[in-house]
Amino acid sequence: MNRQEETAAKIKLLAESHAAEVTQWEAEERERLGEAAAYTKLLEEQLVAEIQKRQEEERKRQEETAAKTKLSAEFQAAEINKREAERRKKQGEAAAEAKWLAELQAAEINKREAEQRKRQEEAAAEAKLLAELQAAEVKKRKAEKRKRHKEAKAKTKLLEKQLVAEIKKRQEEERKRQEETTIGSTQLSSASATSASSLSIPSLEEQAHFIRKSKYQTELKAGDLGYIISGPWLNQFIAKPLTKEDAENEIGPIDNSDLVDTTQMQWQAKKTSDDRHFMKGKATKILLFRRTLSLSNRAL
C-alpha cells in the first residue's frame, strides 16, 4: 500500500510538473504569437501606406498623361483641319484642270472619229470599186478560159481524128502483112490470137515503160508534166511536155487525183525493126496526167 501511494505521489508530482511546463510553454507561445501579430499588423500598415502612395503617384501620372493627350489631340485636330482645307483647295483646282482636260480629250476624240469615218467611207468606196474591177476581170478570165477550153476540145478532136486515121492505116498495114505471112488455118488462128492479145488494155505503169516516139510525141524530161492520149491496142501512149495551164486548156480542169507520179521509173533503150525508138533514161520527177482520152471504142 505504501508503494502504491508513493507511486501515486510520484505520478501526481510528475503530472503537476508537466502541467507547470505546459502552462509555461503556452504562456511563452502566447507571448510569441502576440509579438508576431503586432509585427504582422505593422507590416500591413506599412504595405497599405506604400500602396496608397503608389496609387496617388499613378493618379497624378494619369492626370498628366490625360492633359498631354488632350493637348496633342487638339494640336492634331488643328493640323488635320488645316490639311483638309488644303486638300479641298487642291481638289478644287484638280477638278477644274480635269474638266478642262476632259473637254480637250472629247474634242480630240470627236475629231479623230470624224477622220476615221471619212477614211472608212473612202476605203469602202475604194473596196467597192476594186470589187467591181475584180468581178469584171474574173468574168473576162472565165470567158477567155471557156474560149480556150472550146479551142482545146476542137484541137483534141482533130488530134483524135488524126490518130484514128493513123491507127486504121497501121491496122491495115498489119492486116496485109499477116495475110502475106499467114500459112494455113492454124497459123491464121495463132495470128488472130496474137492480134487479140495486142488489143488488151495495159496499165499506166506498163504504158510508162513503153513510151514510143511518134510525130505526136516529144521526149519528157525530169520535172515535166506529160499529157496522155491512150491507144491501148497499140501498147503505147502519146505524151508531150505540158504546163498545168496548157493541160487544162486541152482537157479541162484537173486536180491531184488526175496525176500519176512516175518518179524513179526506168525506161530502157530498145530499137525496133522499123527503126522506132523507145524513150530511155532515168526520170527523177515526171508527173503524167492520169485522165486519158481513149480511142479504142471509136477506132474499132
PDB file of C-alpha atoms in Angstrom:
ATOM      1  CA  MET A   1       0.000   0.000   0.000  1.00  0.00           C
ATOM      2  CA  ASN A   2       2.817   2.365   0.787  1.00  0.00           C
ATOM      3  CA  ARG A   3       4.430   1.607  -2.586  1.00  0.00           C
ATOM      4  CA  GLN A   4       1.199   2.435  -4.443  1.00  0.00           C
ATOM      5  CA  GLU A   5       0.888   5.668  -2.549  1.00  0.00           C
ATOM      6  CA  GLU A   6       4.474   6.504  -3.295  1.00  0.00           C
ATOM      7  CA  THR A   7       3.921   5.672  -6.914  1.00  0.00           C
ATOM      8  CA  ALA A   8       0.741   7.718  -6.999  1.00  0.00           C
ATOM      9  CA  ALA A   9       2.521  10.593  -5.305  1.00  0.00           C
ATOM     10  CA  LYS A  10       5.337  10.388  -7.860  1.00  0.00           C
ATOM     11  CA  ILE A  11       2.847  10.315 -10.734  1.00  0.00           C
ATOM     12  CA  LYS A  12       0.961  13.269  -9.281  1.00  0.00           C
ATOM     13  CA  LEU A  13       4.194  15.161  -8.773  1.00  0.00           C
ATOM     14  CA  LEU A  14       5.229  14.414 -12.405  1.00  0.00           C
ATOM     15  CA  ALA A  15       1.819  15.467 -13.642  1.00  0.00           C
ATOM     16  CA  GLU A  16       1.957  18.740 -11.775  1.00  0.00           C
ATOM     17  CA  SER A  17       5.478  19.338 -13.056  1.00  0.00           C
ATOM     18  CA  HIS A  18       4.356  18.578 -16.621  1.00  0.00           C
ATOM     19  CA  ALA A  19       1.286  20.839 -16.258  1.00  0.00           C
ATOM     20  CA  ALA A  20       3.503  23.645 -14.994  1.00  0.00           C
ATOM     21  CA  GLU A  21       5.801  23.202 -18.008  1.00  0.00           C
ATOM     22  CA  VAL A  22       2.852  23.160 -20.373  1.00  0.00           C
ATOM     23  CA  THR A  23       1.411  26.270 -18.765  1.00  0.00           C
ATOM     24  CA  GLN A  24       4.747  27.995 -19.080  1.00  0.00           C
ATOM     25  CA  TRP A  25       5.113  26.865 -22.757  1.00  0.00           C
ATOM     26  CA  GLU A  26       1.615  28.108 -23.563  1.00  0.00           C
ATOM     27  CA  ALA A  27       2.355  31.454 -21.940  1.00  0.00           C
ATOM     28  CA  GLU A  28       5.573  31.767 -23.913  1.00  0.00           C
ATOM     29  CA  GLU A  29       3.716  30.730 -27.065  1.00  0.00           C
ATOM     30  CA  ARG A  30       1.011  33.324 -26.467  1.00  0.00           C
ATOM     31  CA  GLU A  31       3.689  35.938 -25.979  1.00  0.00           C
ATOM     32  CA  ARG A  32       5.377  34.926 -29.253  1.00  0.00           C
ATOM     33  CA  LEU A  33       2.068  34.959 -31.116  1.00  0.00           C
ATOM     34  CA  GLY A  34       1.319  38.423 -29.741  1.00  0.00           C
ATOM     35  CA  GLU A  35       4.667  39.743 -30.949  1.00  0.00           C
ATOM     36  CA  ALA A  36       4.133  38.141 -34.383  1.00  0.00           C
ATOM     37  CA  ALA A  37       0.643  39.629 -34.676  1.00  0.00           C
ATOM     38  CA  ALA A  38       1.953  43.030 -33.755  1.00  0.00           C
ATOM     39  CA  TYR A  39       4.750  42.710 -36.362  1.00  0.00           C
ATOM     40  CA  THR A  40       2.274  41.490 -38.982  1.00  0.00           C
ATOM     41  CA  LYS A  41      -0.028  44.407 -38.235  1.00  0.00           C
ATOM     42  CA  LEU A  42       2.903  46.793 -38.549  1.00  0.00           C
ATOM     43  CA  LEU A  43       3.844  45.272 -41.908  1.00  0.00           C
ATOM     44  CA  GLU A  44       0.245  45.533 -43.101  1.00  0.00           C
ATOM     45  CA  GLU A  45       0.104  49.195 -42.138  1.00  0.00           C
ATOM     46  CA  GLN A  46       3.372  49.872 -43.948  1.00  0.00           C
ATOM     47  CA  LEU A  47       2.108  47.966 -47.057  1.00  0.00           C
ATOM     48  CA  VAL A  48      -1.174  49.913 -47.069  1.00  0.00           C
ATOM     49  CA  ALA A  49       0.724  53.190 -46.794  1.00  0.00           C
ATOM     50  CA  GLU A  50       3.026  52.169 -49.689  1.00  0.00           C
ATOM     51  CA  ILE A  51       0.044  51.140 -51.843  1.00  0.00           C
ATOM     52  CA  GLN A  52      -1.737  54.412 -51.171  1.00  0.00           C
ATOM     53  CA  LYS A  53       1.434  56.334 -52.012  1.00  0.00           C
ATOM     54  CA  ARG A  54       1.864  54.485 -55.336  1.00  0.00           C
ATOM     55  CA  GLN A  55      -1.827  54.911 -56.163  1.00  0.00           C
ATOM     56  CA  GLU A  56      -1.517  58.619 -55.635  1.00  0.00           C
ATOM     57  CA  GLU A  57       1.573  58.789 -57.832  1.00  0.00           C
ATOM     58  CA  GLU A  58      -0.209  56.750 -60.561  1.00  0.00           C
ATOM     59  CA  ARG A  59      -3.236  59.062 -60.359  1.00  0.00           C
ATOM     60  CA  LYS A  60      -1.002  62.084 -60.841  1.00  0.00           C
ATOM     61  CA  ARG A  61       0.771  60.461 -63.798  1.00  0.00           C
ATOM     62  CA  GLN A  62      -2.572  59.592 -65.387  1.00  0.00           C
ATOM     63  CA  GLU A  63      -3.786  63.164 -64.946  1.00  0.00           C
ATOM     64  CA  GLU A  64      -0.582  64.490 -66.535  1.00  0.00           C
ATOM     65  CA  THR A  65      -0.882  61.952 -69.414  1.00  0.00           C
ATOM     66  CA  ALA A  66      -4.539  62.879 -69.939  1.00  0.00           C
ATOM     67  CA  ALA A  67      -3.616  66.554 -70.073  1.00  0.00           C
ATOM     68  CA  LYS A  68      -0.808  65.856 -72.596  1.00  0.00           C
ATOM     69  CA  THR A  69      -3.116  63.607 -74.682  1.00  0.00           C
ATOM     70  CA  LYS A  70      -5.794  66.264 -74.782  1.00  0.00           C
ATOM     71  CA  LEU A  71      -3.262  68.882 -75.841  1.00  0.00           C
ATOM     72  CA  SER A  72      -1.850  66.554 -78.546  1.00  0.00           C
ATOM     73  CA  ALA A  73      -5.347  65.696 -79.803  1.00  0.00           C
ATOM     74  CA  GLU A  74      -6.218  69.390 -80.059  1.00  0.00           C
ATOM     75  CA  PHE A  75      -2.978  70.043 -81.947  1.00  0.00           C
ATOM     76  CA  GLN A  76      -3.600  67.064 -84.280  1.00  0.00           C
ATOM     77  CA  ALA A  77      -7.186  68.167 -84.901  1.00  0.00           C
ATOM     78  CA  ALA A  78      -5.964  71.628 -85.828  1.00  0.00           C
ATOM     79  CA  GLU A  79      -3.330  70.119 -88.152  1.00  0.00           C
ATOM     80  CA  ILE A  80      -5.917  67.795 -89.748  1.00  0.00           C
ATOM     81  CA  ASN A  81      -8.309  70.680 -90.301  1.00  0.00           C
ATOM     82  CA  LYS A  82      -5.502  72.666 -91.903  1.00  0.00           C
ATOM     83  CA  ARG A  83      -4.513  69.798 -94.225  1.00  0.00           C
ATOM     84  CA  GLU A  84      -8.145  69.050 -95.082  1.00  0.00           C
ATOM     85  CA  ALA A  85      -8.631  72.653 -96.095  1.00  0.00           C
ATOM     86  CA  GLU A  86      -5.511  72.496 -98.262  1.00  0.00           C
ATOM     87  CA  ARG A  87      -6.696  69.191 -99.791  1.00  0.00           C
ATOM     88  CA  ARG A  88     -10.126  70.600-100.627  1.00  0.00           C
ATOM     89  CA  LYS A  89      -8.441  73.552-102.242  1.00  0.00           C
ATOM     90  CA  LYS A  90      -6.167  71.289-104.319  1.00  0.00           C
ATOM     91  CA  GLN A  91      -9.101  69.054-105.253  1.00  0.00           C
ATOM     92  CA  GLY A  92     -10.992  72.057-106.490  1.00  0.00           C
ATOM     93  CA  GLU A  93      -8.051  73.093-108.645  1.00  0.00           C
ATOM     94  CA  ALA A  94      -7.532  69.494-109.855  1.00  0.00           C
ATOM     95  CA  ALA A  95     -11.235  69.138-110.688  1.00  0.00           C
ATOM     96  CA  ALA A  96     -11.118  72.293-112.746  1.00  0.00           C
ATOM     97  CA  GLU A  97      -7.992  71.085-114.549  1.00  0.00           C
ATOM     98  CA  ALA A  98      -9.510  67.592-115.070  1.00  0.00           C
ATOM     99  CA  LYS A  99     -12.651  69.147-116.523  1.00  0.00           C
ATOM    100  CA  TRP A 100     -10.562  71.221-118.903  1.00  0.00           C
ATOM    101  CA  LEU A 101      -8.521  68.147-119.941  1.00  0.00           C
ATOM    102  CA  ALA A 102     -11.715  66.109-120.422  1.00  0.00           C
ATOM    103  CA  GLU A 103     -13.115  68.762-122.710  1.00  0.00           C
ATOM    104  CA  LEU A 104      -9.890  68.806-124.720  1.00  0.00           C
ATOM    105  CA  GLN A 105      -9.874  64.968-124.958  1.00  0.00           C
ATOM    106  CA  ALA A 106     -13.535  64.884-126.011  1.00  0.00           C
ATOM    107  CA  ALA A 107     -12.814  67.417-128.754  1.00  0.00           C
ATOM    108  CA  GLU A 108      -9.788  65.357-129.907  1.00  0.00           C
ATOM    109  CA  ILE A 109     -11.826  62.132-129.863  1.00  0.00           C
ATOM    110  CA  ASN A 110     -14.604  63.703-131.882  1.00  0.00           C
ATOM    111  CA  LYS A 111     -12.046  64.948-134.385  1.00  0.00           C
ATOM    112  CA  ARG A 112     -10.402  61.508-134.724  1.00  0.00           C
ATOM    113  CA  GLU A 113     -13.762  59.751-135.043  1.00  0.00           C
ATOM    114  CA  ALA A 114     -14.744  62.123-137.836  1.00  0.00           C
ATOM    115  CA  GLU A 115     -11.426  61.423-139.600  1.00  0.00           C
ATOM    116  CA  GLN A 116     -11.852  57.658-139.112  1.00  0.00           C
ATOM    117  CA  ARG A 117     -15.392  57.752-140.516  1.00  0.00           C
ATOM    118  CA  LYS A 118     -14.081  59.662-143.502  1.00  0.00           C
ATOM    119  CA  ARG A 119     -11.269  57.121-144.051  1.00  0.00           C
ATOM    120  CA  GLN A 120     -13.721  54.212-143.694  1.00  0.00           C
ATOM    121  CA  GLU A 121     -16.068  55.753-146.227  1.00  0.00           C
ATOM    122  CA  GLU A 122     -13.162  56.288-148.630  1.00  0.00           C
ATOM    123  CA  ALA A 123     -11.918  52.702-148.042  1.00  0.00           C
ATOM    124  CA  ALA A 124     -15.450  51.323-148.594  1.00  0.00           C
ATOM    125  CA  ALA A 125     -15.759  53.266-151.842  1.00  0.00           C
ATOM    126  CA  GLU A 126     -12.318  52.051-152.948  1.00  0.00           C
ATOM    127  CA  ALA A 127     -13.148  48.442-151.967  1.00  0.00           C
ATOM    128  CA  LYS A 128     -16.412  48.626-153.891  1.00  0.00           C
ATOM    129  CA  LEU A 129     -14.599  49.921-156.957  1.00  0.00           C
ATOM    130  CA  LEU A 130     -11.916  47.237-156.605  1.00  0.00           C
ATOM    131  CA  ALA A 131     -14.570  44.511-156.201  1.00  0.00           C
ATOM    132  CA  GLU A 132     -16.303  45.726-159.357  1.00  0.00           C
ATOM    133  CA  LEU A 133     -12.991  45.709-161.222  1.00  0.00           C
ATOM    134  CA  GLN A 134     -12.155  42.217-159.915  1.00  0.00           C
ATOM    135  CA  ALA A 135     -15.601  40.930-160.845  1.00  0.00           C
ATOM    136  CA  ALA A 136     -15.143  42.295-164.344  1.00  0.00           C
ATOM    137  CA  GLU A 137     -11.655  40.732-164.538  1.00  0.00           C
ATOM    138  CA  VAL A 138     -12.947  37.364-163.284  1.00  0.00           C
ATOM    139  CA  LYS A 139     -15.765  37.468-165.802  1.00  0.00           C
ATOM    140  CA  LYS A 140     -13.263  38.280-168.537  1.00  0.00           C
ATOM    141  CA  ARG A 141     -10.914  35.435-167.493  1.00  0.00           C
ATOM    142  CA  LYS A 142     -13.793  32.939-167.317  1.00  0.00           C
ATOM    143  CA  ALA A 143     -14.838  33.915-170.810  1.00  0.00           C
ATOM    144  CA  GLU A 144     -11.236  33.521-172.030  1.00  0.00           C
ATOM    145  CA  LYS A 145     -10.940  30.157-170.246  1.00  0.00           C
ATOM    146  CA  ARG A 146     -14.175  28.914-171.834  1.00  0.00           C
ATOM    147  CA  LYS A 147     -12.865  30.053-175.206  1.00  0.00           C
ATOM    148  CA  ARG A 148      -9.512  28.270-174.662  1.00  0.00           C
ATOM    149  CA  HIS A 149     -11.309  25.132-173.484  1.00  0.00           C
ATOM    150  CA  LYS A 150     -13.507  25.168-176.544  1.00  0.00           C
ATOM    151  CA  GLU A 151     -10.462  25.620-178.800  1.00  0.00           C
ATOM    152  CA  ALA A 152      -8.629  22.840-176.911  1.00  0.00           C
ATOM    153  CA  LYS A 153     -11.559  20.472-177.388  1.00  0.00           C
ATOM    154  CA  ALA A 154     -11.522  21.268-181.074  1.00  0.00           C
ATOM    155  CA  LYS A 155      -7.765  20.597-181.223  1.00  0.00           C
ATOM    156  CA  THR A 156      -8.205  17.357-179.276  1.00  0.00           C
ATOM    157  CA  LYS A 157     -10.975  16.216-181.581  1.00  0.00           C
ATOM    158  CA  LEU A 158      -8.756  16.944-184.592  1.00  0.00           C
ATOM    159  CA  LEU A 159      -5.877  15.061-182.956  1.00  0.00           C
ATOM    160  CA  GLU A 160      -8.190  12.124-182.250  1.00  0.00           C
ATOM    161  CA  LYS A 161      -9.243  12.043-185.893  1.00  0.00           C
ATOM    162  CA  GLN A 162      -5.598  12.065-186.961  1.00  0.00           C
ATOM    163  CA  LEU A 163      -4.832   9.279-184.505  1.00  0.00           C
ATOM    164  CA  VAL A 164      -7.801   7.232-185.670  1.00  0.00           C
ATOM    165  CA  ALA A 165      -6.600   7.608-189.258  1.00  0.00           C
ATOM    166  CA  GLU A 166      -3.058   6.634-188.228  1.00  0.00           C
ATOM    167  CA  ILE A 167      -4.325   3.655-186.259  1.00  0.00           C
ATOM    168  CA  LYS A 168      -6.538   2.463-189.117  1.00  0.00           C
ATOM    169  CA  LYS A 169      -3.606   2.849-191.507  1.00  0.00           C
ATOM    170  CA  ARG A 170      -1.329   0.782-189.219  1.00  0.00           C
ATOM    171  CA  GLN A 171      -4.030  -1.824-188.678  1.00  0.00           C
ATOM    172  CA  GLU A 172      -4.483  -2.132-192.448  1.00  0.00           C
ATOM    173  CA  GLU A 173      -0.705  -2.494-192.911  1.00  0.00           C
ATOM    174  CA  GLU A 174      -0.589  -5.087-190.138  1.00  0.00           C
ATOM    175  CA  ARG A 175      -3.526  -6.986-191.672  1.00  0.00           C
ATOM    176  CA  LYS A 176      -1.807  -7.073-195.071  1.00  0.00           C
ATOM    177  CA  ARG A 177       1.458  -8.330-193.524  1.00  0.00           C
ATOM    178  CA  GLN A 178      -0.437 -11.035-191.674  1.00  0.00           C
ATOM    179  CA  GLU A 179      -2.240 -12.108-194.849  1.00  0.00           C
ATOM    180  CA  GLU A 180       1.094 -12.362-196.699  1.00  0.00           C
ATOM    181  CA  THR A 181       2.822 -14.341-193.934  1.00  0.00           C
ATOM    182  CA  THR A 182      -0.084 -16.495-192.798  1.00  0.00           C
ATOM    183  CA  ILE A 183       0.101 -20.137-193.974  1.00  0.00           C
ATOM    184  CA  GLY A 184      -2.734 -22.499-193.143  1.00  0.00           C
ATOM    185  CA  SER A 185      -5.639 -22.138-190.748  1.00  0.00           C
ATOM    186  CA  THR A 186      -3.517 -22.901-187.611  1.00  0.00           C
ATOM    187  CA  GLN A 187      -1.180 -20.007-188.329  1.00  0.00           C
ATOM    188  CA  LEU A 188      -4.165 -17.799-189.070  1.00  0.00           C
ATOM    189  CA  SER A 189      -5.658 -18.714-185.651  1.00  0.00           C
ATOM    190  CA  SER A 190      -2.326 -18.036-183.961  1.00  0.00           C
ATOM    191  CA  ALA A 191      -2.061 -14.641-185.703  1.00  0.00           C
ATOM    192  CA  SER A 192      -5.626 -13.815-184.635  1.00  0.00           C
ATOM    193  CA  ALA A 193      -4.770 -14.705-181.010  1.00  0.00           C
ATOM    194  CA  THR A 194      -1.650 -12.516-181.195  1.00  0.00           C
ATOM    195  CA  SER A 195      -3.697  -9.656-182.651  1.00  0.00           C
ATOM    196  CA  ALA A 196      -6.326 -10.046-179.881  1.00  0.00           C
ATOM    197  CA  SER A 197      -3.579 -10.090-177.249  1.00  0.00           C
ATOM    198  CA  SER A 198      -2.180  -6.834-178.659  1.00  0.00           C
ATOM    199  CA  LEU A 199      -5.596  -5.224-178.171  1.00  0.00           C
ATOM    200  CA  SER A 200      -5.514  -5.757-174.350  1.00  0.00           C
ATOM    201  CA  ILE A 201      -5.507  -2.533-172.324  1.00  0.00           C
ATOM    202  CA  PRO A 202      -2.161  -2.089-170.479  1.00  0.00           C
ATOM    203  CA  SER A 203      -1.900  -0.435-167.045  1.00  0.00           C
ATOM    204  CA  LEU A 204      -0.451   3.065-166.618  1.00  0.00           C
ATOM    205  CA  GLU A 205       2.742   1.503-165.237  1.00  0.00           C
ATOM    206  CA  GLU A 206       3.047  -0.715-168.324  1.00  0.00           C
ATOM    207  CA  GLN A 207       2.352   2.257-170.571  1.00  0.00           C
ATOM    208  CA  ALA A 208       5.016   4.305-168.766  1.00  0.00           C
ATOM    209  CA  HIS A 209       7.586   1.586-169.600  1.00  0.00           C
ATOM    210  CA  PHE A 210       6.719   1.726-173.321  1.00  0.00           C
ATOM    211  CA  ILE A 211       6.684   5.342-174.396  1.00  0.00           C
ATOM    212  CA  ARG A 212       7.139   5.176-178.154  1.00  0.00           C
ATOM    213  CA  LYS A 213       8.222   8.146-180.181  1.00  0.00           C
ATOM    214  CA  SER A 214       5.962   9.369-182.943  1.00  0.00           C
ATOM    215  CA  LYS A 215       5.190  12.600-184.752  1.00  0.00           C
ATOM    216  CA  TYR A 216       2.786  13.448-181.888  1.00  0.00           C
ATOM    217  CA  GLN A 217       5.316  12.786-179.146  1.00  0.00           C
ATOM    218  CA  THR A 218       8.393  14.523-177.747  1.00  0.00           C
ATOM    219  CA  GLU A 219      10.753  13.271-175.056  1.00  0.00           C
ATOM    220  CA  LEU A 220       9.787  14.094-171.444  1.00  0.00           C
ATOM    221  CA  LYS A 221      12.443  15.472-169.094  1.00  0.00           C
ATOM    222  CA  ALA A 222      12.652  15.415-165.293  1.00  0.00           C
ATOM    223  CA  GLY A 223      10.072  17.801-163.860  1.00  0.00           C
ATOM    224  CA  ASP A 224       7.826  17.823-166.955  1.00  0.00           C
ATOM    225  CA  LEU A 225       4.075  17.261-166.928  1.00  0.00           C
ATOM    226  CA  GLY A 226       3.014  14.699-169.528  1.00  0.00           C
ATOM    227  CA  TYR A 227      -0.379  14.616-171.235  1.00  0.00           C
ATOM    228  CA  ILE A 228      -1.563  11.081-172.021  1.00  0.00           C
ATOM    229  CA  ILE A 229      -3.695  10.096-175.010  1.00  0.00           C
ATOM    230  CA  SER A 230      -4.186   6.373-174.643  1.00  0.00           C
ATOM    231  CA  GLY A 231      -4.285   3.901-177.525  1.00  0.00           C
ATOM    232  CA  PRO A 232      -4.110   0.604-175.625  1.00  0.00           C
ATOM    233  CA  TRP A 233      -4.348  -1.749-178.653  1.00  0.00           C
ATOM    234  CA  LEU A 234      -1.013  -0.288-179.801  1.00  0.00           C
ATOM    235  CA  ASN A 235       0.535  -0.961-176.382  1.00  0.00           C
ATOM    236  CA  GLN A 236       1.653   2.679-176.234  1.00  0.00           C
ATOM    237  CA  PHE A 237       0.544   6.162-175.396  1.00  0.00           C
ATOM    238  CA  ILE A 238       1.422   9.534-176.797  1.00  0.00           C
ATOM    239  CA  ALA A 239       2.875  12.164-174.481  1.00  0.00           C
ATOM    240  CA  LYS A 240       4.283  15.638-174.732  1.00  0.00           C
ATOM    241  CA  PRO A 241       5.616  18.159-172.158  1.00  0.00           C
ATOM    242  CA  LEU A 242       2.866  20.497-170.925  1.00  0.00           C
ATOM    243  CA  THR A 243       2.297  23.027-168.196  1.00  0.00           C
ATOM    244  CA  LYS A 244      -0.736  22.512-165.997  1.00  0.00           C
ATOM    245  CA  GLU A 245      -2.425  25.530-167.623  1.00  0.00           C
ATOM    246  CA  ASP A 246      -1.828  24.102-171.090  1.00  0.00           C
ATOM    247  CA  ALA A 247      -3.176  20.744-169.996  1.00  0.00           C
ATOM    248  CA  GLU A 248      -6.301  22.321-168.530  1.00  0.00           C
ATOM    249  CA  ASN A 249      -6.823  24.183-171.786  1.00  0.00           C
ATOM    250  CA  GLU A 250      -6.788  20.813-173.573  1.00  0.00           C
ATOM    251  CA  ILE A 251      -8.702  18.511-171.206  1.00  0.00           C
ATOM    252  CA  GLY A 252     -10.425  20.903-168.776  1.00  0.00           C
ATOM    253  CA  PRO A 253      -9.854  21.429-165.014  1.00  0.00           C
ATOM    254  CA  ILE A 254      -7.557  18.898-163.283  1.00  0.00           C
ATOM    255  CA  ASP A 255      -6.538  18.203-159.692  1.00  0.00           C
ATOM    256  CA  ASN A 256      -4.049  15.994-157.867  1.00  0.00           C
ATOM    257  CA  SER A 257      -6.246  12.921-158.334  1.00  0.00           C
ATOM    258  CA  ASP A 258      -5.691  13.252-162.093  1.00  0.00           C
ATOM    259  CA  LEU A 259      -1.908  12.762-161.778  1.00  0.00           C
ATOM    260  CA  VAL A 260       0.264   9.666-161.568  1.00  0.00           C
ATOM    261  CA  ASP A 261       3.795  10.071-160.197  1.00  0.00           C
ATOM    262  CA  THR A 262       6.408   8.187-162.263  1.00  0.00           C
ATOM    263  CA  THR A 263       9.316   9.159-160.006  1.00  0.00           C
ATOM    264  CA  GLN A 264      12.404   6.935-160.413  1.00  0.00           C
ATOM    265  CA  MET A 265      10.902   4.920-163.295  1.00  0.00           C
ATOM    266  CA  GLN A 266      13.414   3.229-165.609  1.00  0.00           C
ATOM    267  CA  TRP A 267      12.987   3.377-169.386  1.00  0.00           C
ATOM    268  CA  GLN A 268      15.277   1.025-171.277  1.00  0.00           C
ATOM    269  CA  ALA A 269      16.583   1.794-174.762  1.00  0.00           C
ATOM    270  CA  LYS A 270      15.215  -0.534-177.414  1.00  0.00           C
ATOM    271  CA  LYS A 271      15.408  -0.475-181.201  1.00  0.00           C
ATOM    272  CA  THR A 272      12.590  -1.964-183.250  1.00  0.00           C
ATOM    273  CA  SER A 273      12.687  -3.433-186.729  1.00  0.00           C
ATOM    274  CA  ASP A 274      11.167  -0.326-188.238  1.00  0.00           C
ATOM    275  CA  ASP A 275      13.794   1.863-186.547  1.00  0.00           C
ATOM    276  CA  ARG A 276      11.414   3.389-183.930  1.00  0.00           C
ATOM    277  CA  HIS A 277      12.961   4.090-180.525  1.00  0.00           C
ATOM    278  CA  PHE A 278      11.601   3.762-177.024  1.00  0.00           C
ATOM    279  CA  MET A 279      12.382   6.537-174.563  1.00  0.00           C
ATOM    280  CA  LYS A 280      15.396   5.878-172.366  1.00  0.00           C
ATOM    281  CA  GLY A 281      16.956   7.282-169.198  1.00  0.00           C
ATOM    282  CA  LYS A 282      16.038   7.698-165.525  1.00  0.00           C
ATOM    283  CA  ALA A 283      13.445  10.331-164.542  1.00  0.00           C
ATOM    284  CA  THR A 284      13.744  11.995-161.155  1.00  0.00           C
ATOM    285  CA  LYS A 285      10.266  13.558-161.230  1.00  0.00           C
ATOM    286  CA  ILE A 286       7.759  13.248-164.060  1.00  0.00           C
ATOM    287  CA  LEU A 287       4.008  13.608-163.493  1.00  0.00           C
ATOM    288  CA  LEU A 288       1.714  12.098-166.110  1.00  0.00           C
ATOM    289  CA  PHE A 289      -1.946  13.048-166.281  1.00  0.00           C
ATOM    290  CA  ARG A 290      -3.975  10.016-165.236  1.00  0.00           C
ATOM    291  CA  ARG A 291      -7.000  11.266-167.188  1.00  0.00           C
ATOM    292  CA  THR A 292      -6.772   9.764-170.692  1.00  0.00           C
ATOM    293  CA  LEU A 293      -8.606  10.109-173.988  1.00  0.00           C
ATOM    294  CA  SER A 294      -9.193   6.510-175.047  1.00  0.00           C
ATOM    295  CA  LEU A 295      -9.666   5.892-178.775  1.00  0.00           C
ATOM    296  CA  SER A 296     -10.373   2.147-178.589  1.00  0.00           C
ATOM    297  CA  ASN A 297     -14.152   2.219-178.959  1.00  0.00           C
ATOM    298  CA  ARG A 298     -14.174   4.919-181.609  1.00  0.00           C
ATOM    299  CA  ALA A 299     -11.304   3.325-183.540  1.00  0.00           C
ATOM    300  CA  LEU A 300     -12.903  -0.091-183.618  1.00  0.00           C
TER     301      LEU A 300
END
